[in-house]
Short mmCIF file of N, CA and C in Angstrom, two decimals:
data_model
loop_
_atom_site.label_atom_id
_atom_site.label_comp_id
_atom_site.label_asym_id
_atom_site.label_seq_id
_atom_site.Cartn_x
_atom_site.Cartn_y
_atom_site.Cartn_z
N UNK A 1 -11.33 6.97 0.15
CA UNK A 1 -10.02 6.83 -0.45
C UNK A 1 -9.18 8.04 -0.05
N UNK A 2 -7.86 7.57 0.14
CA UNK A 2 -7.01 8.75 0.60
C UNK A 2 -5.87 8.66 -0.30
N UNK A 3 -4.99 9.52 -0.39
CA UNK A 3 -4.06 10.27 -1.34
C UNK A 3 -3.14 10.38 -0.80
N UNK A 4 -1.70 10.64 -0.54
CA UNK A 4 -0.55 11.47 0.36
C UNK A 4 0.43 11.10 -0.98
N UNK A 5 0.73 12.15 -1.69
CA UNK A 5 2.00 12.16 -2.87
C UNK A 5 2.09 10.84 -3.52
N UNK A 6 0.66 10.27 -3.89
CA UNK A 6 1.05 9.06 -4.99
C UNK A 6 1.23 7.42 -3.96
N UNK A 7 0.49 7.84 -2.75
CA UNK A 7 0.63 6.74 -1.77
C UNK A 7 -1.21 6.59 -1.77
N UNK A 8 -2.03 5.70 -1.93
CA UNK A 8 -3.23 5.56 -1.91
C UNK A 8 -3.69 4.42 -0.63
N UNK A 9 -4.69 5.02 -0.18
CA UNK A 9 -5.47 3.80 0.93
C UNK A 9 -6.96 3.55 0.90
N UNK A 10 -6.95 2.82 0.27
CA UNK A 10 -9.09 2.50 0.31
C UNK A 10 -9.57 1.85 1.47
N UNK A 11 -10.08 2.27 2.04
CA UNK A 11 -11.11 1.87 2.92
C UNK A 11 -12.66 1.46 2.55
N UNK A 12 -12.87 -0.21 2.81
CA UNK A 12 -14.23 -0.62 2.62
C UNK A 12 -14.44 -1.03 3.95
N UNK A 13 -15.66 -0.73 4.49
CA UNK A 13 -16.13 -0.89 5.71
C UNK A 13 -17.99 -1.31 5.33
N UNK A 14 -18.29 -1.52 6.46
CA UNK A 14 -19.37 -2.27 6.70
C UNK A 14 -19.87 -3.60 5.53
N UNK A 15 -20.92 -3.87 4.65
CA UNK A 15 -21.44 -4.88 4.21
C UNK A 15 -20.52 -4.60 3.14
N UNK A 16 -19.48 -5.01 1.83
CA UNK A 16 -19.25 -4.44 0.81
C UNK A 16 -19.78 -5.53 0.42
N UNK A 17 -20.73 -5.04 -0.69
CA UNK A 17 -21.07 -6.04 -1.79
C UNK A 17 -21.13 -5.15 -3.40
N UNK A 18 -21.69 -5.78 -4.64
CA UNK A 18 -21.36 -5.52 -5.85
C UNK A 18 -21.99 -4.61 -6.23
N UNK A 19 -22.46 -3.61 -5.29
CA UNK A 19 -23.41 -2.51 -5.92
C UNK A 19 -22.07 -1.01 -5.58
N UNK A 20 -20.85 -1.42 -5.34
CA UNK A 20 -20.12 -0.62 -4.95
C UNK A 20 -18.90 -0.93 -5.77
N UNK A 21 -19.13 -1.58 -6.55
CA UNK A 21 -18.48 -2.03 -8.02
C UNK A 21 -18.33 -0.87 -8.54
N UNK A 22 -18.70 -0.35 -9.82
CA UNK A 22 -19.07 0.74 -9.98
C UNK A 22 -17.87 1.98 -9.03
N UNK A 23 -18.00 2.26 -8.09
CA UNK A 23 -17.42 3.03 -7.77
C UNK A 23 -16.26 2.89 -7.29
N UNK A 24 -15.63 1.60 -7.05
CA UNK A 24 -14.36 1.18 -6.48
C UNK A 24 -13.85 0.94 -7.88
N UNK A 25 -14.02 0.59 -9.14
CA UNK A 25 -13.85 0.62 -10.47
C UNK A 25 -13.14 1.94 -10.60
N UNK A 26 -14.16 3.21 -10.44
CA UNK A 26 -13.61 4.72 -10.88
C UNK A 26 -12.35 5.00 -10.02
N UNK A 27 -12.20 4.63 -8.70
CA UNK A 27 -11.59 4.75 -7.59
C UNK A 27 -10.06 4.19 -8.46
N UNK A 28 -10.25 3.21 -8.87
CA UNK A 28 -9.04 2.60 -9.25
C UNK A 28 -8.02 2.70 -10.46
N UNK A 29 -9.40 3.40 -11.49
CA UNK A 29 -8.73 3.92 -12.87
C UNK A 29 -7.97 5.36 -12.33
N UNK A 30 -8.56 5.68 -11.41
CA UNK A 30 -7.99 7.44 -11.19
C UNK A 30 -6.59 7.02 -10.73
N UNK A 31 -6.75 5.79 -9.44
CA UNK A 31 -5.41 5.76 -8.91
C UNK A 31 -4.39 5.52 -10.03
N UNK A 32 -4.61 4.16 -10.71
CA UNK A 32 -3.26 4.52 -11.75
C UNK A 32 -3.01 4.78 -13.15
N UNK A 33 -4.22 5.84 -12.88
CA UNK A 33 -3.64 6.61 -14.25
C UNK A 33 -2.80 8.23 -13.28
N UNK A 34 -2.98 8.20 -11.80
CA UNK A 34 -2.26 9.41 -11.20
C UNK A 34 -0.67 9.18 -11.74
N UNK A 35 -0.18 10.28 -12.03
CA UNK A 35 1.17 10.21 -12.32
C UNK A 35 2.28 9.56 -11.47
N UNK A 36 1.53 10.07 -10.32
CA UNK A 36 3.04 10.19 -9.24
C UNK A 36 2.28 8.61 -8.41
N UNK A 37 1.60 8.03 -8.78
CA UNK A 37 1.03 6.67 -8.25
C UNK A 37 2.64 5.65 -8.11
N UNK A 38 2.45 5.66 -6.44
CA UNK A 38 3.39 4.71 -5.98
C UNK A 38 2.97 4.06 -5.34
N UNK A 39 1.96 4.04 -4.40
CA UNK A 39 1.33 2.54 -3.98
C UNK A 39 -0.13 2.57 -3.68
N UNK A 40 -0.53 1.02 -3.07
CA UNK A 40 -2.08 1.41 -2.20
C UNK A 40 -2.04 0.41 -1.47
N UNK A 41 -2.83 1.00 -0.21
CA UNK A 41 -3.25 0.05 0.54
C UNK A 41 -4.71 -0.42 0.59
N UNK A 42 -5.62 -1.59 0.96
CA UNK A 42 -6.49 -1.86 0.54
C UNK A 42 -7.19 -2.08 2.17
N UNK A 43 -7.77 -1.19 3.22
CA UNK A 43 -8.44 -1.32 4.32
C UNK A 43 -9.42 -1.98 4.53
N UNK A 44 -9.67 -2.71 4.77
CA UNK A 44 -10.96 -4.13 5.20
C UNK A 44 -11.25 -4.05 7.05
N UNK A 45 -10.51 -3.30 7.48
CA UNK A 45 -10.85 -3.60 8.99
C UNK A 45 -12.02 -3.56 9.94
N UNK A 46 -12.81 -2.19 9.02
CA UNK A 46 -14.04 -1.89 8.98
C UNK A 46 -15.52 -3.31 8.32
N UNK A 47 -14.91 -4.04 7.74
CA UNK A 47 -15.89 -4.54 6.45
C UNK A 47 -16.43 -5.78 7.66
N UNK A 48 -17.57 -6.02 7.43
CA UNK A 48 -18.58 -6.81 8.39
C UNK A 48 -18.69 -8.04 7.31
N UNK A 49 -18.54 -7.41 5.53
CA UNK A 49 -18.84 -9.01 4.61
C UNK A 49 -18.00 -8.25 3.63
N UNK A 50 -17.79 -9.22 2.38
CA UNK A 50 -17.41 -8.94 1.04
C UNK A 50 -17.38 -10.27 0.49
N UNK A 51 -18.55 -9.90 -0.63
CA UNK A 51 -18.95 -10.27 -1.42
C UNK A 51 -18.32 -11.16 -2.02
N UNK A 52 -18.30 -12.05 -3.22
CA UNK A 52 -17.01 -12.37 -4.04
C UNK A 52 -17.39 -11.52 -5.34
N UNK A 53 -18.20 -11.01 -5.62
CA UNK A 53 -17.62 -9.58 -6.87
C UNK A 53 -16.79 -8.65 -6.46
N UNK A 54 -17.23 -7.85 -5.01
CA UNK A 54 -16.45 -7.16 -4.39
C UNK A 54 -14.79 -7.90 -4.14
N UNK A 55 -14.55 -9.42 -3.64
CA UNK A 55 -13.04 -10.15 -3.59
C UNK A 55 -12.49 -9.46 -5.42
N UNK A 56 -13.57 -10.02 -6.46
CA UNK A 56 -12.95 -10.03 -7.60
C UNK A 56 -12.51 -8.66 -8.43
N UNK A 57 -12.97 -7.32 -7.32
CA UNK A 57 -12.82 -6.03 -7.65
C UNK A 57 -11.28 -5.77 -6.98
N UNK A 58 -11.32 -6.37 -6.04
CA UNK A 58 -10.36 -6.32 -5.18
C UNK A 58 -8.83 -6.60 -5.76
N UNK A 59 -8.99 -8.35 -6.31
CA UNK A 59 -8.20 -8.65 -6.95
C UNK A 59 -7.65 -7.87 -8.33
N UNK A 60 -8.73 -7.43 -8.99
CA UNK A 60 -8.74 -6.40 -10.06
C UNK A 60 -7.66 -5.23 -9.77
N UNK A 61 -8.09 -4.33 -8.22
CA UNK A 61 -6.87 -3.49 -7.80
C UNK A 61 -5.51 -3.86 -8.13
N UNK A 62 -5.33 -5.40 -7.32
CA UNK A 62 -4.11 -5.69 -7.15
C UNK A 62 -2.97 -6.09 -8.40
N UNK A 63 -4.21 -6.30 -9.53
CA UNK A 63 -3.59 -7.15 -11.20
C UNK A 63 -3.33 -5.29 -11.87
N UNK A 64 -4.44 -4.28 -11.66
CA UNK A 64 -3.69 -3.35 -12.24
C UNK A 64 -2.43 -2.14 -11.37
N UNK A 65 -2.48 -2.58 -10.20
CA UNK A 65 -1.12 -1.65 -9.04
C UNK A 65 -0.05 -2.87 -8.99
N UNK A 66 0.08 -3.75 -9.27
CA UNK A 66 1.20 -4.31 -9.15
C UNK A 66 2.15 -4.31 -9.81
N UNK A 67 2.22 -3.92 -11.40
CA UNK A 67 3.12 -3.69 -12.30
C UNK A 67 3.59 -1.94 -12.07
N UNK A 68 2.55 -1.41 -11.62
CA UNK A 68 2.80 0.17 -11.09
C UNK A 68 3.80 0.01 -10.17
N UNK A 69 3.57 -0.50 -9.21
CA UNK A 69 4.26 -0.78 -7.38
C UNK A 69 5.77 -1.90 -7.54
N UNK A 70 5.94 -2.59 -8.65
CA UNK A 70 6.68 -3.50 -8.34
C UNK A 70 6.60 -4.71 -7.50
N UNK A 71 5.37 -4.57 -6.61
CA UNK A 71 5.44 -5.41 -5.76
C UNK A 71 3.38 -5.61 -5.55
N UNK A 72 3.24 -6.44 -5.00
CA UNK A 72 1.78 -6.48 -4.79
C UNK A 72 1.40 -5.34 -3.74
N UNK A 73 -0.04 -5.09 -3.72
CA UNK A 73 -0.35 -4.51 -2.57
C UNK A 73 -0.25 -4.72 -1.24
N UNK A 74 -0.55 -4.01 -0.20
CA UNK A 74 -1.15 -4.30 1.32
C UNK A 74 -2.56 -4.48 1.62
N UNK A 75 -3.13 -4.88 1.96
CA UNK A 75 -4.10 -5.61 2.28
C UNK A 75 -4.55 -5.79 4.06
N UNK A 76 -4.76 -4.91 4.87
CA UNK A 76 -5.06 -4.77 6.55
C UNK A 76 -6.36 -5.33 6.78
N UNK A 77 -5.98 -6.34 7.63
CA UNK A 77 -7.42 -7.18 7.93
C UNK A 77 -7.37 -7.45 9.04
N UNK A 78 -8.29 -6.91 10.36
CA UNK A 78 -7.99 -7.77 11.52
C UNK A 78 -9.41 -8.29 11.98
N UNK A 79 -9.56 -8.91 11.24
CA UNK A 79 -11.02 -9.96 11.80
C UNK A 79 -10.38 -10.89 10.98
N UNK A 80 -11.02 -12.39 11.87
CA UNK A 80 -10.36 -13.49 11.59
C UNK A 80 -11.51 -13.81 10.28
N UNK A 81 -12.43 -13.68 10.61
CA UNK A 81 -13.17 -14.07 9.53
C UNK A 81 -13.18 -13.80 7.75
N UNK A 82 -12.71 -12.51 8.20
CA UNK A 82 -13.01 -11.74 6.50
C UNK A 82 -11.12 -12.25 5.78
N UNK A 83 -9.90 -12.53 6.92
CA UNK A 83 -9.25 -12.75 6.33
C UNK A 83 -9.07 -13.96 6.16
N UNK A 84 -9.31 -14.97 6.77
CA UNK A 84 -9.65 -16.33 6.02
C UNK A 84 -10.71 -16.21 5.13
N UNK A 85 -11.30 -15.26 4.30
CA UNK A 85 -12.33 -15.80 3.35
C UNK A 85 -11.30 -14.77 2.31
N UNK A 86 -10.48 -14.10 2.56
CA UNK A 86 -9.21 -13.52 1.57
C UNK A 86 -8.38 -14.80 1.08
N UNK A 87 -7.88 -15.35 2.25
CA UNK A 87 -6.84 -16.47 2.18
C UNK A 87 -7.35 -17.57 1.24
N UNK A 88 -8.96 -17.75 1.75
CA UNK A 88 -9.35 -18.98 0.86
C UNK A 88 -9.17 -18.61 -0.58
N UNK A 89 -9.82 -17.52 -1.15
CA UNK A 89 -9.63 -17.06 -2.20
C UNK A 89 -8.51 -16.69 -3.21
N UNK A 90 -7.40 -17.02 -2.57
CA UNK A 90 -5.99 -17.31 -2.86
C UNK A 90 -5.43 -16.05 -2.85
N UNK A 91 -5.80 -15.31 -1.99
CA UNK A 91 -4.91 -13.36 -1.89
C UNK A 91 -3.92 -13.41 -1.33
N UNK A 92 -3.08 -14.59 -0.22
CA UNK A 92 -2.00 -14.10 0.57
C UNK A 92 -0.82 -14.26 -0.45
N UNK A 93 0.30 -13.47 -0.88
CA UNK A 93 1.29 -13.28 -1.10
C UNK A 93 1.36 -12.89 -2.42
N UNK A 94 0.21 -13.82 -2.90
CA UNK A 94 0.23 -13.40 -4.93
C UNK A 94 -0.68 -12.64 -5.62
N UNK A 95 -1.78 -12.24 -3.99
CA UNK A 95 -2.35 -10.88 -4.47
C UNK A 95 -2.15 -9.54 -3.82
N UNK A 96 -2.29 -10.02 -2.62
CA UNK A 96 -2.40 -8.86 -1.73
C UNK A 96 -0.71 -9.25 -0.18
N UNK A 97 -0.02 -8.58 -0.12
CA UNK A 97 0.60 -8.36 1.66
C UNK A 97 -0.59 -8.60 2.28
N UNK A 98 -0.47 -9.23 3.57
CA UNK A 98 -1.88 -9.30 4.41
C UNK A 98 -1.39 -8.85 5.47
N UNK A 99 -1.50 -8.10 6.35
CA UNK A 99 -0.97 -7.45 7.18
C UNK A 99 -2.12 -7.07 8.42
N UNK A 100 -2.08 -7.04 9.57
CA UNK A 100 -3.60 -6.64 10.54
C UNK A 100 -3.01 -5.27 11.41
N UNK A 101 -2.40 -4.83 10.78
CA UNK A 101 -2.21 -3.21 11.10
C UNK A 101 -1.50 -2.22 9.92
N UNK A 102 -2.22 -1.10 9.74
CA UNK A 102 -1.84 -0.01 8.72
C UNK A 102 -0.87 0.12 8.85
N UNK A 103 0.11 0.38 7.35
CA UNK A 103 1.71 1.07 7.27
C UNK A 103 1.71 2.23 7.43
N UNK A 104 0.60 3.01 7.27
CA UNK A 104 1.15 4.69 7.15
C UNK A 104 -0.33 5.35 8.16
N UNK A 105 -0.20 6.31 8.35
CA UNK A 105 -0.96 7.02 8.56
C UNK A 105 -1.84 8.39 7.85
N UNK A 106 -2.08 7.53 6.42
CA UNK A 106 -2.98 8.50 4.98
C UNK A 106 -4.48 8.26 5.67
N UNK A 107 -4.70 7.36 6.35
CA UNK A 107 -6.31 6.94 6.46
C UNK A 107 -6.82 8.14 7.42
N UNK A 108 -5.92 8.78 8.05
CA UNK A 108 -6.98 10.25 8.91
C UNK A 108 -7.42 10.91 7.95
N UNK A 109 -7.21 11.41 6.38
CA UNK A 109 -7.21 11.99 5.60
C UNK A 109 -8.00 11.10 4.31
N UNK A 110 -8.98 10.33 4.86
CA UNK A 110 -9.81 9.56 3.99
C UNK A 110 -10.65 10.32 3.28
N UNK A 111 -11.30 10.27 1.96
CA UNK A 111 -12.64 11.25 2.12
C UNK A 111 -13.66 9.89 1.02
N UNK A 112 -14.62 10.49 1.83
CA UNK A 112 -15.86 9.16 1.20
C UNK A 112 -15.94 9.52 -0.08
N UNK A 113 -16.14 8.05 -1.02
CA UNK A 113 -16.64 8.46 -2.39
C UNK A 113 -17.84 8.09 -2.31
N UNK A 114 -18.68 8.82 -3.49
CA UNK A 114 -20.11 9.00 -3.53
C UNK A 114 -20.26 7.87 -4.42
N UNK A 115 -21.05 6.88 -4.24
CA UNK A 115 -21.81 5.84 -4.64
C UNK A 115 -22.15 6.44 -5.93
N UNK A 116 -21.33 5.54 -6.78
CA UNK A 116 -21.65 5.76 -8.47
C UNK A 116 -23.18 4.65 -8.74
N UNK A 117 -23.95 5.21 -9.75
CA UNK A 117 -24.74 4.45 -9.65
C UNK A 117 -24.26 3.21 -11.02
N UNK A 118 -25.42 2.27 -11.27
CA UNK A 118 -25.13 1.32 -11.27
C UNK A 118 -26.37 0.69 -12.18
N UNK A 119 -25.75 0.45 -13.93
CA UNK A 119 -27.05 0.09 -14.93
C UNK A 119 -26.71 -1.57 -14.60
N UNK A 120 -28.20 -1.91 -15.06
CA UNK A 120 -27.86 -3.86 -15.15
C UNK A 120 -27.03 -4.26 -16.05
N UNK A 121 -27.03 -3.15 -17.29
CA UNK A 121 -25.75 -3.71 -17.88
C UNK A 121 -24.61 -3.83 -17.30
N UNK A 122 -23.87 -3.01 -16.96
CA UNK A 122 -22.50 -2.54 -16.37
C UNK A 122 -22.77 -3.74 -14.83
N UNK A 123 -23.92 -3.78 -14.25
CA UNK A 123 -23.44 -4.63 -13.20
C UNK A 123 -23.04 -6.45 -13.58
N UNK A 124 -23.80 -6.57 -14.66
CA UNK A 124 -23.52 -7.89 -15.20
C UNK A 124 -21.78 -8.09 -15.64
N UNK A 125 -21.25 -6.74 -16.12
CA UNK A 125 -19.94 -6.99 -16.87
C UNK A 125 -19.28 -6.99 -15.70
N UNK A 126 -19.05 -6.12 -14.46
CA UNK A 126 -18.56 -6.46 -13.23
C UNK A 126 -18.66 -7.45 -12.57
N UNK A 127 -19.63 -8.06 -12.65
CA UNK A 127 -19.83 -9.15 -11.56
C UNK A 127 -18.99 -10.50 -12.18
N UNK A 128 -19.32 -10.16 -14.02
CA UNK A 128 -18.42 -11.41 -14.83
C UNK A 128 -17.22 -11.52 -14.70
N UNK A 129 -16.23 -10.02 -14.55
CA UNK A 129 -15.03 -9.55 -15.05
C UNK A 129 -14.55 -10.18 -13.83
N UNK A 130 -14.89 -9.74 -12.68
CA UNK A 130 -14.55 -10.02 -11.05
C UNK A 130 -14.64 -11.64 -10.75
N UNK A 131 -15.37 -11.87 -11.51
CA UNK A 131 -15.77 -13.71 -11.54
C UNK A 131 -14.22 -14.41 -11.85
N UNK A 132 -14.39 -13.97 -13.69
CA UNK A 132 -13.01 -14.18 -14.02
C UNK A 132 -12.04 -14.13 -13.28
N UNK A 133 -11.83 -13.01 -12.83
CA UNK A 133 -9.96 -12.68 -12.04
C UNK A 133 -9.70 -13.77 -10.70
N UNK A 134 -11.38 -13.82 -10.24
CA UNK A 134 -10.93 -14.80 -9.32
C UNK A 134 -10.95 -16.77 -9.65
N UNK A 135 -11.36 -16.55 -10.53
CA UNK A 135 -10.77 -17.86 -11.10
C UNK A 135 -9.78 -18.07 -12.07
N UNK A 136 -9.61 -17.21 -12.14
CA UNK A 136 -7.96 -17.10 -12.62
C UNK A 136 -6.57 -17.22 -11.51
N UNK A 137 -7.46 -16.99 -10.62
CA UNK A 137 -6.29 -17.31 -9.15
C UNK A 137 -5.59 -18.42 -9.01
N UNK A 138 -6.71 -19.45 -8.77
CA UNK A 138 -6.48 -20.96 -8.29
C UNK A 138 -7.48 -22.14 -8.83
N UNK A 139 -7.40 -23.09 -8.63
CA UNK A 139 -8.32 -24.39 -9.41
C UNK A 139 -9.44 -24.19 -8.56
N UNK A 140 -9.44 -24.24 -7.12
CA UNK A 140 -10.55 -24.34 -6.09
C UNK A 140 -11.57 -22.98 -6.81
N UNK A 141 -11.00 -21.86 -7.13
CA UNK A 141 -12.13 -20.49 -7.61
C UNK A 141 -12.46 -21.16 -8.85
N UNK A 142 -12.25 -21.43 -9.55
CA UNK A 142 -12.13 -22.12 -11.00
C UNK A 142 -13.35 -22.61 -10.51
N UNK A 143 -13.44 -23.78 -10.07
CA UNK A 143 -14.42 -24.80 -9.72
C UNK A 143 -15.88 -24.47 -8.98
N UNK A 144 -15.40 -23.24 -7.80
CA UNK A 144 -16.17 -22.71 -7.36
C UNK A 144 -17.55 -21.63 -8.05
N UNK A 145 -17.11 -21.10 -8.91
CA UNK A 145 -17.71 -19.80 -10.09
C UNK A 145 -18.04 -20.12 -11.26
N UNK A 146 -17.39 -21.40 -11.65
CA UNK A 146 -17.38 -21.93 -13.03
C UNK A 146 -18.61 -21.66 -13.73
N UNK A 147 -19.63 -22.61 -13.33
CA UNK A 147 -21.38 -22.46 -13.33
C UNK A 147 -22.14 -20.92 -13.09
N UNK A 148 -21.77 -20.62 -12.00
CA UNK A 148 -21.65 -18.48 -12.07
C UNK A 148 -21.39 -18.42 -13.49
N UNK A 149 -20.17 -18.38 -13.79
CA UNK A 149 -19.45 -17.12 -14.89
C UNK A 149 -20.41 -17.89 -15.88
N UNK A 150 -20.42 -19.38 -16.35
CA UNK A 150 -21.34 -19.59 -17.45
C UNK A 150 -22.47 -19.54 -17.33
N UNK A 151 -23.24 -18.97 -16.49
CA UNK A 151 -24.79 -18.48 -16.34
C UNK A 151 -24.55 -17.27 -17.02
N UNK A 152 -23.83 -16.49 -16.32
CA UNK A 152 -24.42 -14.92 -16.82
C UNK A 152 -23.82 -14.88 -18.14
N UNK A 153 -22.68 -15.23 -18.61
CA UNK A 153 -22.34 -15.20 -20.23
C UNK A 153 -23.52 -16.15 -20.49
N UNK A 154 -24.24 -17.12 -20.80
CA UNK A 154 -25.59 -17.30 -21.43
C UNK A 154 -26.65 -16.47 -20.72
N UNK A 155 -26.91 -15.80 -20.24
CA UNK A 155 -27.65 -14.49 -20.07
C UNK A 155 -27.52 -13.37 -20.74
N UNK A 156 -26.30 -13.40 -21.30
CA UNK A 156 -25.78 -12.32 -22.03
C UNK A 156 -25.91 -12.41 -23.22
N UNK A 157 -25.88 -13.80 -23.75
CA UNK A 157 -26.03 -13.69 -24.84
C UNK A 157 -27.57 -13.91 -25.57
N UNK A 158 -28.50 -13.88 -24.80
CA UNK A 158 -29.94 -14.11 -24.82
C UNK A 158 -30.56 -12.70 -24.65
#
């Protein structure tokens, strides 16, 4: 994650999946509770997969920076693959800008975050919460997770 006066850029690269929940979570409360928080960009160019907890962390960014930003995020994707599995998921315009080249140049000035770890509790409430947001998108996620989200809430409650 990188910084420049309240301008933010995350970079996920290689496999992202839900064990990086957890730390893209902390990543995101810091960004907007920063004072001077004026935007973010969300880097995928690197990412080989993502998950759909990781999509529903994602979306999570974009539901709490968008009332910050006025406007939705950016979103840089240039593999065809990972951004049609954005698109399917209903991110172009009402979650994320989709864009296949960076606006700024904050990403030389990235610095890695350290892998928060990760109880089964806390991964169950992520994986639910992220479930939710993305079926809250569109009917197709709805339909898709439905059976997901009501597994682990009756897991939860057992």
């Amino acid at each position: 994650m990188a910084n420049k006066a309240g301008a933010y850029v995350i970079k996920l690269t290689g496999d992202v999946r839900m064990t990086l929940c957890t730390t893209l979570d902390s990543c995101l409360y810091r960004m907007v509770d920063d004072p001077v928080f004026q935007s973010v960009t969300v880097d995928v160019t690197e990412a080989e997969g993502i998950d759909s907890t990781s999509l529903g962390m994602l979306a999570k960014v974009s539901r709490l920076a968008t009332p910050a930003m006025g406007r939705v995020p950016t979103l840089v994707s240039t593999r065809a693959d990972i951004t049609r599995l954005i698109e399917t998921m209903g991110f172009r315009d009402r979650v994320f800008a989709i864009v296949s080249r960076p606006e700024s140049s904050a990403q030389s000035s990235l610095d890695e975050q350290p892998a928060l770890p990760v109880n089964e509790g806390d991964a169950r409430d992520r994986v639910l919460e992220a479930h939710k947001i993305l079926m809250s998108l569109n009917d197709h996620n709805r339909q898709t997770f439905k059976e997901l989200v009501e597994c682990i809430e009756n897991q939860a409650r057992h």
